[in-house]
mmCIF file of C-alpha atoms in Angstrom:
data_model
loop_
_atom_site.group_PDB
_atom_site.id
_atom_site.type_symbol
_atom_site.label_atom_id
_atom_site.label_comp_id
_atom_site.label_asym_id
_atom_site.label_seq_id
_atom_site.Cartn_x
_atom_site.Cartn_y
_atom_site.Cartn_z
ATOM 1 C CA GLY Y 1 -151.935 -63.271 221.530
ATOM 2 C CA ALA Y 2 -152.503 -62.370 218.154
ATOM 3 C CA GLY Y 3 -149.671 -64.112 216.554
ATOM 4 C CA VAL Y 4 -147.008 -66.457 217.314
ATOM 5 C CA SER Y 5 -144.292 -64.833 219.803
ATOM 6 C CA GLN Y 6 -140.805 -65.797 220.035
ATOM 7 C CA SER Y 7 -138.271 -64.677 222.577
ATOM 8 C CA PRO Y 8 -135.343 -63.704 222.878
ATOM 9 C CA SER Y 9 -135.092 -62.061 219.495
ATOM 10 C CA ASN Y 10 -131.405 -62.369 219.495
ATOM 11 C CA LYS Y 11 -128.965 -64.221 221.467
ATOM 12 C CA VAL Y 12 -125.468 -64.400 221.925
ATOM 13 C CA THR Y 13 -123.916 -67.030 223.584
ATOM 14 C CA GLU Y 14 -120.200 -68.408 224.381
ATOM 15 C CA LYS Y 15 -119.352 -71.793 222.824
ATOM 16 C CA GLY Y 16 -120.529 -74.422 225.307
ATOM 17 C CA LYS Y 17 -122.992 -72.510 227.031
ATOM 18 C CA ASP Y 18 -126.534 -73.870 227.195
ATOM 19 C CA VAL Y 19 -129.419 -71.746 225.801
ATOM 20 C CA GLU Y 20 -133.228 -71.906 226.046
ATOM 21 C CA LEU Y 21 -135.438 -70.291 223.476
ATOM 22 C CA ARG Y 22 -139.093 -69.871 223.911
ATOM 23 C CA CYS Y 23 -142.619 -69.901 221.420
ATOM 24 C CA ASP Y 24 -145.957 -68.763 222.439
ATOM 25 C CA PRO Y 25 -148.145 -70.036 219.930
ATOM 26 C CA ILE Y 26 -151.370 -68.867 218.664
ATOM 27 C CA SER Y 27 -154.108 -69.487 221.197
ATOM 28 C CA GLY Y 28 -155.745 -72.805 220.419
ATOM 29 C CA HIS Y 29 -153.444 -73.993 217.845
ATOM 30 C CA THR Y 30 -152.764 -77.735 218.005
ATOM 31 C CA ALA Y 31 -149.639 -77.846 215.977
ATOM 32 C CA LEU Y 32 -146.218 -76.414 216.790
ATOM 33 C CA TYR Y 33 -143.392 -76.506 214.725
ATOM 34 C CA TRP Y 34 -139.578 -75.487 215.279
ATOM 35 C CA TYR Y 35 -137.499 -75.252 212.430
ATOM 36 C CA ARG Y 36 -134.012 -74.116 211.824
ATOM 37 C CA GLN Y 37 -132.817 -71.755 208.906
ATOM 38 C CA SER Y 38 -129.190 -70.809 208.427
ATOM 39 C CA LEU Y 39 -128.169 -67.672 206.155
ATOM 40 C CA GLY Y 40 -129.660 -67.971 202.799
ATOM 41 C CA GLN Y 41 -130.584 -71.378 203.105
ATOM 42 C CA GLY Y 42 -134.226 -73.171 203.543
ATOM 43 C CA LEU Y 43 -136.017 -74.441 206.543
ATOM 44 C CA GLU Y 44 -134.750 -77.215 208.319
ATOM 45 C CA PHE Y 45 -137.348 -79.388 210.474
ATOM 46 C CA LEU Y 46 -136.390 -79.848 214.039
ATOM 47 C CA ILE Y 47 -139.361 -80.945 215.790
ATOM 48 C CA TYR Y 48 -143.041 -81.221 215.688
ATOM 49 C CA PHE Y 49 -145.787 -81.077 218.472
ATOM 50 C CA GLN Y 50 -149.631 -82.114 217.998
ATOM 51 C CA GLY Y 51 -151.881 -82.224 220.304
ATOM 52 C CA ASN Y 52 -151.126 -84.602 223.276
ATOM 53 C CA SER Y 53 -149.580 -87.219 220.590
ATOM 54 C CA ALA Y 54 -145.559 -87.741 221.567
ATOM 55 C CA PRO Y 55 -143.632 -85.025 219.346
ATOM 56 C CA ASP Y 56 -142.126 -85.767 216.066
ATOM 57 C CA LYS Y 57 -138.515 -85.459 217.197
ATOM 58 C CA SER Y 58 -137.205 -86.785 213.873
ATOM 59 C CA GLY Y 59 -135.092 -83.695 212.633
ATOM 60 C CA LEU Y 60 -133.073 -82.793 215.788
ATOM 61 C CA PRO Y 61 -129.611 -82.497 214.823
ATOM 62 C CA SER Y 62 -128.038 -83.990 218.120
ATOM 63 C CA ASP Y 63 -128.593 -84.884 221.427
ATOM 64 C CA ARG Y 64 -127.964 -81.694 222.651
ATOM 65 C CA PHE Y 65 -131.056 -80.596 221.341
ATOM 66 C CA SER Y 66 -134.599 -81.202 222.864
ATOM 67 C CA ALA Y 67 -137.623 -79.451 223.191
ATOM 68 C CA GLU Y 68 -140.872 -79.322 225.378
ATOM 69 C CA ARG Y 69 -144.290 -77.981 225.052
ATOM 70 C CA THR Y 70 -146.224 -77.201 228.634
ATOM 71 C CA GLY Y 71 -149.669 -77.726 229.037
ATOM 72 C CA GLY Y 72 -150.246 -78.005 224.786
ATOM 73 C CA SER Y 73 -149.120 -74.181 224.426
ATOM 74 C CA VAL Y 74 -145.551 -72.783 225.487
ATOM 75 C CA SER Y 75 -142.655 -74.629 223.625
ATOM 76 C CA THR Y 76 -139.058 -74.477 224.888
ATOM 77 C CA LEU Y 77 -136.321 -75.589 222.806
ATOM 78 C CA THR Y 78 -133.086 -76.271 224.602
ATOM 79 C CA ILE Y 79 -129.690 -76.416 223.240
ATOM 80 C CA GLN Y 80 -126.812 -77.624 225.658
ATOM 81 C CA ARG Y 81 -123.187 -77.008 224.788
ATOM 82 C CA THR Y 82 -123.913 -74.762 222.165
ATOM 83 C CA GLN Y 83 -121.356 -75.145 219.149
ATOM 84 C CA GLN Y 84 -120.720 -72.560 216.667
ATOM 85 C CA GLU Y 85 -122.596 -74.394 213.915
ATOM 86 C CA ASP Y 86 -125.918 -73.606 215.674
ATOM 87 C CA SER Y 87 -125.767 -70.248 214.825
ATOM 88 C CA ALA Y 88 -128.825 -69.736 212.907
ATOM 89 C CA VAL Y 89 -132.431 -68.142 213.327
ATOM 90 C CA TYR Y 90 -134.591 -70.354 215.105
ATOM 91 C CA LEU Y 91 -138.090 -70.594 213.817
ATOM 92 C CA CYS Y 92 -141.430 -71.503 215.692
ATOM 93 C CA ALA Y 93 -144.838 -71.756 214.184
ATOM 94 C CA SER Y 94 -147.967 -73.189 215.261
ATOM 95 C CA SER Y 95 -151.212 -73.745 213.248
ATOM 96 C CA THR Y 96 -154.493 -75.677 213.704
ATOM 97 C CA SER Y 97 -154.805 -79.432 212.905
ATOM 98 C CA GLN Y 98 -155.024 -79.195 209.011
ATOM 99 C CA GLY Y 99 -154.078 -75.479 208.706
ATOM 100 C CA ALA Y 100 -151.068 -73.082 207.683
ATOM 101 C CA GLY Y 101 -148.192 -72.589 210.045
ATOM 102 C CA PHE Y 102 -148.103 -68.676 211.603
ATOM 103 C CA PHE Y 103 -144.658 -68.116 211.994
ATOM 104 C CA GLY Y 104 -143.063 -65.952 214.680
ATOM 105 C CA GLN Y 105 -140.018 -63.457 214.464
ATOM 106 C CA GLY Y 106 -137.806 -66.091 215.209
ATOM 107 C CA THR Y 107 -134.592 -65.953 217.792
ATOM 108 C CA ARG Y 108 -130.924 -64.970 215.768
ATOM 109 C CA LEU Y 109 -128.971 -67.581 217.797
ATOM 110 C CA THR Y 110 -125.406 -66.473 217.390
ATOM 111 C CA VAL Y 111 -122.732 -69.041 219.441
ATOM 112 C CA VAL Y 112 -118.958 -67.329 219.686
ATOM 113 C CA ALA G 1 -141.623 -90.546 201.538
ATOM 114 C CA GLN G 2 -142.709 -86.921 201.544
ATOM 115 C CA LYS G 3 -140.652 -84.279 199.722
ATOM 116 C CA ILE G 4 -140.831 -80.966 197.621
ATOM 117 C CA THR G 5 -138.804 -79.692 194.872
ATOM 118 C CA GLN G 6 -138.383 -76.023 193.621
ATOM 119 C CA THR G 7 -136.101 -76.012 190.879
ATOM 120 C CA GLN G 8 -135.322 -72.529 190.766
ATOM 121 C CA PRO G 9 -133.231 -71.062 192.873
ATOM 122 C CA GLY G 10 -133.526 -67.756 191.468
ATOM 123 C CA MET G 11 -135.892 -65.969 188.971
ATOM 124 C CA PHE G 12 -135.759 -62.299 187.502
ATOM 125 C CA VAL G 13 -139.046 -60.913 186.896
ATOM 126 C CA GLN G 14 -139.980 -57.331 185.202
ATOM 127 C CA GLU G 15 -141.896 -54.823 187.298
ATOM 128 C CA LYS G 16 -145.729 -55.659 186.461
ATOM 129 C CA GLU G 17 -145.149 -58.553 184.760
ATOM 130 C CA ALA G 18 -146.217 -61.949 185.587
ATOM 131 C CA VAL G 19 -143.935 -64.815 187.228
ATOM 132 C CA THR G 20 -144.461 -68.408 187.816
ATOM 133 C CA LEU G 21 -142.297 -70.347 190.464
ATOM 134 C CA ASP G 22 -142.479 -73.869 190.320
ATOM 135 C CA CYS G 23 -142.997 -76.790 192.855
ATOM 136 C CA THR G 24 -143.344 -80.291 192.667
ATOM 137 C CA TYR G 25 -144.536 -82.568 195.256
ATOM 138 C CA ASP G 26 -144.196 -86.385 196.191
ATOM 139 C CA THR G 27 -146.835 -87.873 198.635
ATOM 140 C CA SER G 28 -148.660 -91.346 198.766
ATOM 141 C CA ASP G 29 -151.028 -89.722 201.169
ATOM 142 C CA PRO G 30 -154.550 -88.764 199.023
ATOM 143 C CA SER G 31 -155.057 -85.836 201.321
ATOM 144 C CA TYR G 32 -152.947 -83.195 201.914
ATOM 145 C CA GLY G 33 -152.481 -79.324 201.881
ATOM 146 C CA LEU G 34 -150.155 -76.957 199.673
ATOM 147 C CA PHE G 35 -148.786 -73.543 200.925
ATOM 148 C CA TRP G 36 -146.916 -70.894 199.905
ATOM 149 C CA TYR G 37 -145.010 -68.416 201.876
ATOM 150 C CA LYS G 38 -142.804 -65.495 201.407
ATOM 151 C CA GLN G 39 -139.770 -64.389 203.267
ATOM 152 C CA PRO G 40 -138.570 -61.099 202.833
ATOM 153 C CA SER G 41 -135.388 -59.808 203.584
ATOM 154 C CA SER G 42 -136.404 -58.620 206.805
ATOM 155 C CA GLY G 43 -136.723 -62.509 207.614
ATOM 156 C CA GLU G 44 -140.703 -63.027 208.551
ATOM 157 C CA MET G 45 -142.293 -66.025 207.040
ATOM 158 C CA ILE G 46 -145.418 -64.881 205.685
ATOM 159 C CA PHE G 47 -148.408 -67.212 204.556
ATOM 160 C CA LEU G 48 -149.986 -66.411 201.200
ATOM 161 C CA ILE G 49 -151.836 -68.987 199.862
ATOM 162 C CA TYR G 50 -153.462 -72.568 200.673
ATOM 163 C CA GLN G 51 -154.670 -75.725 198.179
ATOM 164 C CA GLY G 52 -155.864 -78.649 199.672
ATOM 165 C CA SER G 53 -155.378 -81.927 197.573
ATOM 166 C CA TYR G 54 -159.433 -82.237 197.169
ATOM 167 C CA ASP G 55 -160.037 -78.835 196.078
ATOM 168 C CA GLN G 56 -161.782 -78.648 192.687
ATOM 169 C CA GLN G 57 -160.466 -75.303 191.846
ATOM 170 C CA ASN G 58 -157.345 -73.417 191.643
ATOM 171 C CA ALA G 59 -156.553 -71.392 195.101
ATOM 172 C CA THR G 60 -156.345 -67.181 194.572
ATOM 173 C CA GLU G 61 -155.493 -64.864 196.925
ATOM 174 C CA GLY G 62 -155.286 -61.022 195.349
ATOM 175 C CA ARG G 63 -152.166 -61.037 192.818
ATOM 176 C CA TYR G 64 -151.687 -65.037 194.150
ATOM 177 C CA SER G 65 -152.907 -67.757 192.741
ATOM 178 C CA LEU G 66 -151.866 -71.599 192.520
ATOM 179 C CA ASN G 67 -151.644 -73.410 189.615
ATOM 180 C CA PHE G 68 -152.276 -76.687 191.110
ATOM 181 C CA GLN G 69 -152.167 -79.694 188.701
ATOM 182 C CA LYS G 70 -152.549 -83.004 190.747
ATOM 183 C CA ALA G 71 -151.874 -85.133 188.216
ATOM 184 C CA ARG G 72 -148.494 -83.994 187.697
ATOM 185 C CA LYS G 73 -148.268 -83.171 191.734
ATOM 186 C CA SER G 74 -147.400 -79.521 190.956
ATOM 187 C CA ALA G 75 -148.431 -76.450 192.534
ATOM 188 C CA ASN G 76 -146.883 -73.594 190.904
ATOM 189 C CA LEU G 77 -147.269 -69.885 192.537
ATOM 190 C CA VAL G 78 -148.469 -67.361 189.928
ATOM 191 C CA ILE G 79 -147.986 -63.737 190.847
ATOM 192 C CA SER G 80 -149.529 -61.529 188.621
ATOM 193 C CA ALA G 81 -148.734 -57.783 187.965
ATOM 194 C CA SER G 82 -145.116 -58.273 190.105
ATOM 195 C CA GLN G 83 -144.554 -54.948 192.436
ATOM 196 C CA LEU G 84 -141.101 -54.516 193.828
ATOM 197 C CA GLY G 85 -142.006 -55.312 197.135
ATOM 198 C CA ASP G 86 -142.394 -58.835 195.967
ATOM 199 C CA SER G 87 -138.667 -59.350 195.527
ATOM 200 C CA ALA G 88 -137.926 -61.902 198.506
ATOM 201 C CA MET G 89 -137.505 -65.796 198.965
ATOM 202 C CA TYR G 90 -140.494 -67.900 198.322
ATOM 203 C CA PHE G 91 -141.162 -70.964 199.934
ATOM 204 C CA CYS G 92 -143.522 -73.914 198.611
ATOM 205 C CA ALA G 93 -144.524 -76.465 201.957
ATOM 206 C CA MET G 94 -147.079 -79.470 201.867
ATOM 207 C CA ARG G 95 -148.651 -81.168 204.965
ATOM 208 C CA PRO G 96 -149.922 -84.692 204.437
ATOM 209 C CA TYR G 97 -153.206 -85.267 206.605
ATOM 210 C CA ASN G 98 -152.931 -88.967 207.107
ATOM 211 C CA THR G 99 -149.093 -89.961 206.916
ATOM 212 C CA GLY G 100 -145.748 -88.632 207.521
ATOM 213 C CA GLY G 101 -146.390 -87.909 211.004
ATOM 214 C CA PHE G 102 -148.637 -84.626 209.696
ATOM 215 C CA LYS G 103 -145.841 -82.516 209.623
ATOM 216 C CA THR G 104 -145.298 -79.631 207.189
ATOM 217 C CA ILE G 105 -142.469 -80.131 205.015
ATOM 218 C CA PHE G 106 -140.787 -76.976 203.074
ATOM 219 C CA GLY G 107 -139.036 -76.842 199.483
ATOM 220 C CA ALA G 108 -135.537 -74.977 199.376
ATOM 221 C CA GLY G 109 -136.897 -71.667 198.247
ATOM 222 C CA THR G 110 -136.717 -69.467 195.356
ATOM 223 C CA ARG G 111 -135.326 -66.370 195.464
ATOM 224 C CA LEU G 112 -137.767 -63.689 193.193
ATOM 225 C CA PHE G 113 -136.127 -60.521 191.979
ATOM 226 C CA VAL G 114 -138.616 -57.776 190.515
ATOM 227 C CA LYS G 115 -136.753 -55.246 188.384
ATOM 228 C CA ALA G 116 -137.954 -51.595 187.955
#
């Protein structure tokens, strides 16, 4: 597609449930990032994929968070046993190896 | 360690005037990229401008220019002739090309308010 696509755009889930967030990057972009942004705050780095290299998971806040990138393209961020503090906007970005990241519209996650 | 610092949580500017948003960074990597993004209230992240560490000239994109002072490790964004639509959050970011896992890191952001 022309841009980074994220789905769903909004997700409301009950505490304790698992959620999956999807990111479809720009075709040909080798790098893919997940960030989290709480209301009025900056971007919190979660995980980074670059080509076939092992992902940089250093930003994942707990073992309830995981992500995969299949075939070097689509990525899924999974949050298990969601907690209220997981409520945030989850942003995905993709880029070439050295270029600027282009962001999707984000998924607004609300845990009730 | 890689770090981005934006010291201005909020800035006000009069419409049609220029404004400078500060950004300093820290990296030991000699090769890196610097980026600025705009995030309006709609939430989308809009890429504005890029500066490479080896670029000899300051980057410009329309009303945006980047005041790159390599020795000081600063990459300030200058917006000329401010418009009401420039009111938004602005993030500075850096991506090292040889170290730090090559991932892009962001500053905390500066919220710009343009007054009519």
